[in-house]
PDB file of C-alpha atoms in Angstrom:
ATOM      1  CA  THR A   1     164.927  32.332 264.265  1.00  0.00           C
ATOM      2  CA  ARG A   2     164.341  34.458 261.193  1.00  0.00           C
ATOM      3  CA  HIS A   3     167.260  35.942 259.309  1.00  0.00           C
ATOM      4  CA  GLY A   4     167.547  38.445 256.534  1.00  0.00           C
ATOM      5  CA  VAL A   5     169.755  38.227 253.483  1.00  0.00           C
ATOM      6  CA  GLY A   6     173.161  36.683 254.226  1.00  0.00           C
ATOM      7  CA  GLY A   7     172.198  35.713 257.762  1.00  0.00           C
ATOM      8  CA  GLU A   8     171.725  39.332 258.918  1.00  0.00           C
ATOM      9  CA  PRO A   9     168.779  40.135 261.253  1.00  0.00           C
ATOM     10  CA  PRO A  10     165.690  41.553 259.512  1.00  0.00           C
ATOM     11  CA  LEU A  11     165.505  45.310 259.130  1.00  0.00           C
ATOM     12  CA  PHE A  12     162.490  45.550 261.481  1.00  0.00           C
ATOM     13  CA  LEU A  13     164.613  44.089 264.332  1.00  0.00           C
ATOM     14  CA  THR A  14     167.352  46.627 263.703  1.00  0.00           C
ATOM     15  CA  GLY A  15     164.717  49.367 263.819  1.00  0.00           C
ATOM     16  CA  LEU A  16     163.423  48.069 267.152  1.00  0.00           C
ATOM     17  CA  VAL A  17     166.911  48.178 268.614  1.00  0.00           C
ATOM     18  CA  LEU A  18     167.379  51.794 267.498  1.00  0.00           C
ATOM     19  CA  LEU A  19     163.978  52.748 268.914  1.00  0.00           C
ATOM     20  CA  GLY A  20     164.902  51.093 272.177  1.00  0.00           C
ATOM     21  CA  LEU A  21     168.120  53.095 272.424  1.00  0.00           C
ATOM     22  CA  ALA A  22     166.205  56.292 271.758  1.00  0.00           C
ATOM     23  CA  ALA A  23     163.742  55.410 274.507  1.00  0.00           C
ATOM     24  CA  PHE A  24     166.576  54.820 276.977  1.00  0.00           C
ATOM     25  CA  SER A  25     167.969  58.246 276.112  1.00  0.00           C
ATOM     26  CA  LEU A  26     164.596  59.940 276.599  1.00  0.00           C
ATOM     27  CA  LEU A  27     164.109  58.204 279.930  1.00  0.00           C
ATOM     28  CA  GLY A  28     167.375  59.638 281.196  1.00  0.00           C
ATOM     29  CA  VAL A  29     169.399  56.425 281.234  1.00  0.00           C
ATOM     30  CA  ILE A  30     171.953  58.264 279.110  1.00  0.00           C
ATOM     31  CA  PRO A  31     172.427  61.457 281.172  1.00  0.00           C
ATOM     32  CA  LYS A  32     173.239  64.822 279.657  1.00  0.00           C
ATOM     33  CA  ALA A  33     174.641  67.711 281.675  1.00  0.00           C
ATOM     34  CA  SER A  34     172.698  70.971 281.602  1.00  0.00           C
ATOM     35  CA  ALA A  35     172.977  74.347 283.300  1.00  0.00           C
ATOM     36  CA  ALA A  36     170.759  75.193 286.268  1.00  0.00           C
ATOM     37  CA  SER A  37     169.341  78.527 287.432  1.00  0.00           C
ATOM     38  CA  PHE A  38     168.454  79.400 291.029  1.00  0.00           C
ATOM     39  CA  ALA A  39     166.635  82.448 292.404  1.00  0.00           C
ATOM     40  CA  VAL A  40     167.479  83.300 296.010  1.00  0.00           C
ATOM     41  CA  ASN A  41     164.327  84.087 298.016  1.00  0.00           C
ATOM     42  CA  SER A  42     165.589  84.227 301.604  1.00  0.00           C
ATOM     43  CA  PHE A  43     167.942  86.526 303.515  1.00  0.00           C
ATOM     44  CA  GLY A  44     168.873  83.623 305.802  1.00  0.00           C
ATOM     45  CA  ASP A  45     172.016  81.505 305.679  1.00  0.00           C
ATOM     46  CA  GLY A  46     170.658  77.962 305.766  1.00  0.00           C
ATOM     47  CA  THR A  47     172.447  75.122 304.010  1.00  0.00           C
ATOM     48  CA  ASP A  48     170.935  73.144 301.150  1.00  0.00           C
ATOM     49  CA  ALA A  49     168.953  70.038 302.121  1.00  0.00           C
ATOM     50  CA  VAL A  50     170.259  67.777 299.330  1.00  0.00           C
ATOM     51  CA  PRO A  51     173.085  69.325 297.277  1.00  0.00           C
ATOM     52  CA  GLY A  52     172.988  68.061 293.703  1.00  0.00           C
ATOM     53  CA  ASN A  53     169.265  67.313 293.394  1.00  0.00           C
ATOM     54  CA  ASN A  54     168.709  70.523 291.384  1.00  0.00           C
ATOM     55  CA  ILE A  55     166.343  71.909 294.068  1.00  0.00           C
ATOM     56  CA  CYS A  56     167.496  74.871 296.137  1.00  0.00           C
ATOM     57  CA  GLU A  57     165.805  74.588 299.530  1.00  0.00           C
ATOM     58  CA  THR A  58     166.974  74.374 303.119  1.00  0.00           C
ATOM     59  CA  ALA A  59     164.570  71.559 304.023  1.00  0.00           C
ATOM     60  CA  ALA A  60     162.624  69.126 301.874  1.00  0.00           C
ATOM     61  CA  GLY A  61     159.574  70.865 300.421  1.00  0.00           C
ATOM     62  CA  ASN A  62     159.971  74.230 302.156  1.00  0.00           C
ATOM     63  CA  GLY A  63     161.016  76.149 299.007  1.00  0.00           C
ATOM     64  CA  VAL A  64     163.410  78.379 300.973  1.00  0.00           C
ATOM     65  CA  CYS A  65     166.423  79.147 298.782  1.00  0.00           C
ATOM     66  CA  THR A  66     169.275  80.961 300.536  1.00  0.00           C
ATOM     67  CA  LEU A  67     172.409  82.211 298.820  1.00  0.00           C
ATOM     68  CA  ARG A  68     174.441  79.520 300.562  1.00  0.00           C
ATOM     69  CA  ALA A  69     172.019  76.782 299.498  1.00  0.00           C
ATOM     70  CA  ALA A  70     172.029  78.024 295.900  1.00  0.00           C
ATOM     71  CA  ILE A  71     175.833  77.977 295.785  1.00  0.00           C
ATOM     72  CA  GLN A  72     175.925  74.473 297.276  1.00  0.00           C
ATOM     73  CA  GLU A  73     173.514  73.264 294.583  1.00  0.00           C
ATOM     74  CA  ALA A  74     175.573  74.921 291.856  1.00  0.00           C
ATOM     75  CA  ASN A  75     178.771  73.378 293.220  1.00  0.00           C
ATOM     76  CA  ALA A  76     177.226  69.904 293.115  1.00  0.00           C
ATOM     77  CA  LEU A  77     175.933  70.225 289.538  1.00  0.00           C
ATOM     78  CA  ALA A  78     177.870  70.100 286.278  1.00  0.00           C
ATOM     79  CA  GLY A  79     177.181  73.735 285.359  1.00  0.00           C
ATOM     80  CA  PRO A  80     177.778  76.383 284.276  1.00  0.00           C
ATOM     81  CA  ASP A  81     174.982  77.576 286.563  1.00  0.00           C
ATOM     82  CA  THR A  82     173.422  80.933 287.419  1.00  0.00           C
ATOM     83  CA  ILE A  83     172.174  82.466 290.673  1.00  0.00           C
ATOM     84  CA  THR A  84     170.003  85.576 290.860  1.00  0.00           C
ATOM     85  CA  VAL A  85     170.202  87.537 294.121  1.00  0.00           C
ATOM     86  CA  PRO A  86     167.476  90.178 294.737  1.00  0.00           C
ATOM     87  CA  ALA A  87     168.004  93.403 296.648  1.00  0.00           C
ATOM     88  CA  GLY A  88     168.639  92.974 300.359  1.00  0.00           C
ATOM     89  CA  THR A  89     171.354  92.132 302.870  1.00  0.00           C
ATOM     90  CA  TYR A  90     172.514  88.520 303.070  1.00  0.00           C
ATOM     91  CA  THR A  91     174.427  87.938 306.301  1.00  0.00           C
ATOM     92  CA  LEU A  92     176.535  84.804 306.779  1.00  0.00           C
ATOM     93  CA  SER A  93     176.191  83.169 310.175  1.00  0.00           C
ATOM     94  CA  PHE A  94     178.050  79.833 310.344  1.00  0.00           C
ATOM     95  CA  ALA A  95     181.430  79.612 312.068  1.00  0.00           C
ATOM     96  CA  GLY A  96     183.860  76.928 310.959  1.00  0.00           C
ATOM     97  CA  ASN A  97     186.551  78.066 308.527  1.00  0.00           C
ATOM     98  CA  GLY A  98     188.924  75.590 306.932  1.00  0.00           C
ATOM     99  CA  GLU A  99     186.430  73.719 304.749  1.00  0.00           C
ATOM    100  CA  ASP A 100     185.896  74.396 301.023  1.00  0.00           C
ATOM    101  CA  ALA A 101     182.411  72.971 300.451  1.00  0.00           C
ATOM    102  CA  GLY A 102     180.513  76.133 301.399  1.00  0.00           C
ATOM    103  CA  ALA A 103     178.691  74.452 304.289  1.00  0.00           C
ATOM    104  CA  THR A 104     180.164  76.728 306.970  1.00  0.00           C
ATOM    105  CA  SER A 105     181.751  80.172 307.255  1.00  0.00           C
ATOM    106  CA  ASP A 106     182.535  81.646 303.799  1.00  0.00           C
ATOM    107  CA  LEU A 107     180.752  80.918 300.517  1.00  0.00           C
ATOM    108  CA  ASP A 108     183.046  78.574 298.578  1.00  0.00           C
ATOM    109  CA  ILE A 109     182.504  78.378 294.831  1.00  0.00           C
ATOM    110  CA  THR A 110     183.911  75.201 293.266  1.00  0.00           C
ATOM    111  CA  GLY A 111     182.117  75.092 289.898  1.00  0.00           C
ATOM    112  CA  ASP A 112     181.451  77.409 286.953  1.00  0.00           C
ATOM    113  CA  LEU A 113     178.917  79.979 288.094  1.00  0.00           C
ATOM    114  CA  THR A 114     177.384  83.390 287.408  1.00  0.00           C
ATOM    115  CA  ILE A 115     176.026  85.398 290.367  1.00  0.00           C
ATOM    116  CA  THR A 116     173.883  88.419 289.473  1.00  0.00           C
ATOM    117  CA  GLY A 117     172.670  90.909 292.067  1.00  0.00           C
ATOM    118  CA  ALA A 118     170.192  93.768 291.716  1.00  0.00           C
ATOM    119  CA  GLY A 119     172.987  96.355 292.031  1.00  0.00           C
ATOM    120  CA  ALA A 120     175.860  97.017 294.403  1.00  0.00           C
ATOM    121  CA  ALA A 121     173.842  99.674 296.241  1.00  0.00           C
ATOM    122  CA  THR A 122     171.034  97.277 297.148  1.00  0.00           C
ATOM    123  CA  THR A 123     172.356  93.678 297.078  1.00  0.00           C
ATOM    124  CA  ILE A 124     174.816  93.278 299.954  1.00  0.00           C
ATOM    125  CA  ILE A 125     176.601  90.088 301.011  1.00  0.00           C
ATOM    126  CA  ASP A 126     177.855  90.562 304.570  1.00  0.00           C
ATOM    127  CA  GLY A 127     180.516  88.061 305.611  1.00  0.00           C
ATOM    128  CA  ASN A 128     179.939  88.763 309.318  1.00  0.00           C
ATOM    129  CA  GLY A 129     183.586  87.875 309.922  1.00  0.00           C
ATOM    130  CA  GLY A 130     183.380  88.478 313.651  1.00  0.00           C
ATOM    131  CA  VAL A 131     181.124  85.415 313.848  1.00  0.00           C
ATOM    132  CA  THR A 132     182.253  83.263 310.920  1.00  0.00           C
ATOM    133  CA  GLY A 133     185.980  83.954 311.274  1.00  0.00           C
ATOM    134  CA  ASP A 134     186.281  83.872 307.519  1.00  0.00           C
ATOM    135  CA  ARG A 135     186.163  85.860 304.274  1.00  0.00           C
ATOM    136  CA  VAL A 136     182.937  86.366 302.290  1.00  0.00           C
ATOM    137  CA  LEU A 137     183.541  84.568 298.980  1.00  0.00           C
ATOM    138  CA  ASP A 138     186.217  82.106 297.888  1.00  0.00           C
ATOM    139  CA  VAL A 139     186.601  80.906 294.291  1.00  0.00           C
ATOM    140  CA  VAL A 140     188.298  77.527 294.683  1.00  0.00           C
ATOM    141  CA  GLY A 141     190.108  75.755 291.835  1.00  0.00           C
ATOM    142  CA  ALA A 142     192.286  76.952 288.961  1.00  0.00           C
ATOM    143  CA  GLY A 143     189.787  75.910 286.269  1.00  0.00           C
ATOM    144  CA  VAL A 144     186.679  77.387 287.887  1.00  0.00           C
ATOM    145  CA  VAL A 145     185.076  80.179 285.805  1.00  0.00           C
ATOM    146  CA  VAL A 146     182.997  82.663 287.825  1.00  0.00           C
ATOM    147  CA  GLN A 147     181.210  85.906 286.982  1.00  0.00           C
ATOM    148  CA  ILE A 148     179.878  88.209 289.711  1.00  0.00           C
ATOM    149  CA  SER A 149     177.949  91.438 289.119  1.00  0.00           C
ATOM    150  CA  GLY A 150     175.728  93.884 290.938  1.00  0.00           C
ATOM    151  CA  VAL A 151     176.646  93.150 294.563  1.00  0.00           C
ATOM    152  CA  THR A 152     178.547  94.606 297.513  1.00  0.00           C
ATOM    153  CA  ILE A 153     180.886  92.237 299.363  1.00  0.00           C
ATOM    154  CA  LYS A 154     181.608  93.429 302.906  1.00  0.00           C
ATOM    155  CA  GLY A 155     182.289  92.413 306.487  1.00  0.00           C
ATOM    156  CA  GLY A 156     184.629  89.482 305.847  1.00  0.00           C
ATOM    157  CA  ALA A 157     187.684  88.597 307.932  1.00  0.00           C
ATOM    158  CA  ALA A 158     190.245  86.252 306.410  1.00  0.00           C
ATOM    159  CA  PRO A 159     191.502  83.429 308.665  1.00  0.00           C
ATOM    160  CA  THR A 160     194.830  83.942 310.437  1.00  0.00           C
ATOM    161  CA  LEU A 161     197.784  84.333 308.055  1.00  0.00           C
ATOM    162  CA  GLN A 162     195.539  84.390 304.974  1.00  0.00           C
ATOM    163  CA  ASN A 163     194.637  87.193 302.579  1.00  0.00           C
ATOM    164  CA  GLY A 164     191.492  88.335 300.796  1.00  0.00           C
ATOM    165  CA  GLY A 165     189.100  89.179 303.603  1.00  0.00           C
ATOM    166  CA  GLY A 166     186.298  90.009 301.201  1.00  0.00           C
ATOM    167  CA  LEU A 167     187.031  87.953 298.119  1.00  0.00           C
ATOM    168  CA  ARG A 168     189.727  85.399 297.309  1.00  0.00           C
ATOM    169  CA  ASN A 169     190.032  84.185 293.744  1.00  0.00           C
ATOM    170  CA  GLN A 170     191.911  81.020 292.849  1.00  0.00           C
ATOM    171  CA  GLY A 171     190.152  80.527 289.519  1.00  0.00           C
ATOM    172  CA  GLN A 172     189.069  82.688 286.579  1.00  0.00           C
ATOM    173  CA  LEU A 173     186.940  85.497 287.889  1.00  0.00           C
ATOM    174  CA  THR A 174     185.135  88.348 286.128  1.00  0.00           C
ATOM    175  CA  VAL A 175     183.546  91.075 288.255  1.00  0.00           C
ATOM    176  CA  ASN A 176     181.329  93.915 287.080  1.00  0.00           C
ATOM    177  CA  SER A 177     179.684  96.659 289.159  1.00  0.00           C
ATOM    178  CA  VAL A 178     180.903  95.050 292.375  1.00  0.00           C
ATOM    179  CA  VAL A 179     181.943  96.918 295.537  1.00  0.00           C
ATOM    180  CA  VAL A 180     184.355  95.160 297.939  1.00  0.00           C
ATOM    181  CA  THR A 181     184.682  97.089 301.199  1.00  0.00           C
ATOM    182  CA  GLN A 182     185.049  96.917 305.003  1.00  0.00           C
ATOM    183  CA  ASN A 183     186.870  93.589 305.030  1.00  0.00           C
ATOM    184  CA  SER A 184     190.011  92.637 306.928  1.00  0.00           C
ATOM    185  CA  ALA A 185     192.995  90.307 306.652  1.00  0.00           C
ATOM    186  CA  GLY A 186     196.384  89.954 308.292  1.00  0.00           C
ATOM    187  CA  VAL A 187     198.466  89.095 305.206  1.00  0.00           C
ATOM    188  CA  SER A 188     199.001  91.338 302.206  1.00  0.00           C
ATOM    189  CA  GLY A 189     196.963  90.487 299.117  1.00  0.00           C
ATOM    190  CA  ASP A 190     198.058  90.866 295.502  1.00  0.00           C
ATOM    191  CA  THR A 191     196.333  94.085 294.591  1.00  0.00           C
ATOM    192  CA  ALA A 192     193.876  95.893 296.842  1.00  0.00           C
ATOM    193  CA  GLY A 193     193.253  96.989 300.396  1.00  0.00           C
ATOM    194  CA  ALA A 194     195.454  97.648 303.381  1.00  0.00           C
ATOM    195  CA  ASN A 195     196.885  94.291 304.442  1.00  0.00           C
ATOM    196  CA  GLY A 196     195.007  92.648 301.586  1.00  0.00           C
ATOM    197  CA  GLY A 197     191.758  93.086 303.433  1.00  0.00           C
ATOM    198  CA  ASP A 198     189.426  93.335 300.485  1.00  0.00           C
ATOM    199  CA  CYS A 199     190.684  91.410 297.464  1.00  0.00           C
ATOM    200  CA  ALA A 200     193.277  88.738 296.871  1.00  0.00           C
ATOM    201  CA  HIS A 201     194.581  87.542 293.501  1.00  0.00           C
ATOM    202  CA  LEU A 202     192.368  89.888 291.513  1.00  0.00           C
ATOM    203  CA  GLY A 203     195.143  91.617 289.563  1.00  0.00           C
ATOM    204  CA  ARG A 204     196.201  88.419 287.841  1.00  0.00           C
ATOM    205  CA  ASN A 205     192.980  86.508 287.403  1.00  0.00           C
ATOM    206  CA  ALA A 206     190.059  88.937 287.327  1.00  0.00           C
ATOM    207  CA  HIS A 207     188.749  91.682 285.090  1.00  0.00           C
ATOM    208  CA  GLY A 208     188.332  94.965 286.944  1.00  0.00           C
ATOM    209  CA  ASP A 209     190.024  98.312 287.523  1.00  0.00           C
ATOM    210  CA  GLY A 210     192.167  97.160 290.437  1.00  0.00           C
ATOM    211  CA  ARG A 211     190.245  99.255 292.991  1.00  0.00           C
ATOM    212  CA  HIS A 212     187.568  98.428 295.512  1.00  0.00           C
ATOM    213  CA  HIS A 213     184.852  99.393 293.029  1.00  0.00           C
ATOM    214  CA  LEU A 214     185.090  96.717 290.351  1.00  0.00           C
TER     215      LEU A 214
END
């Protein structure tokens, strides 16, 4: 065994060790979180095939990215992530309220996320509450930071004895150029809508004008 001065390993060995560590980092052995961006390309409501693999698609290799699948991917990744939603109507279709993973009924958001539509007049998210039995969007978790702009949120129906038929916020929500309308709930919300039908917890935790047009 060769040694340097004072029994220390030669400098070239130290350099090899450092190069090896750098190679491990480049190969992804030392992971680093990064934001992801998803572009919705389907009006359907299919779930994501493999949440967390950074690929928004409803089946392996089909390239179909629904709004639900994009949100599931974003929830499973470290974030903050972004989702772009083109003009069109996105109708939810899965019954099964009571879960917070976004796999059925409403669209649950559990991680930092920005959702950007093409404008409230043309990008419409329809909760289809008569079928799903649930609200449209639910921001879950006190530390979750969400920004939503350029969409209309309509057609939601909060579960029995719950508020926020269109949008319930339990995190830190910023809304801009968003219309929340034609939703229903049986319990009064914090700020807007008869019986809290449209928005719940917006007055305390969201930036907006306190009306249905936010």
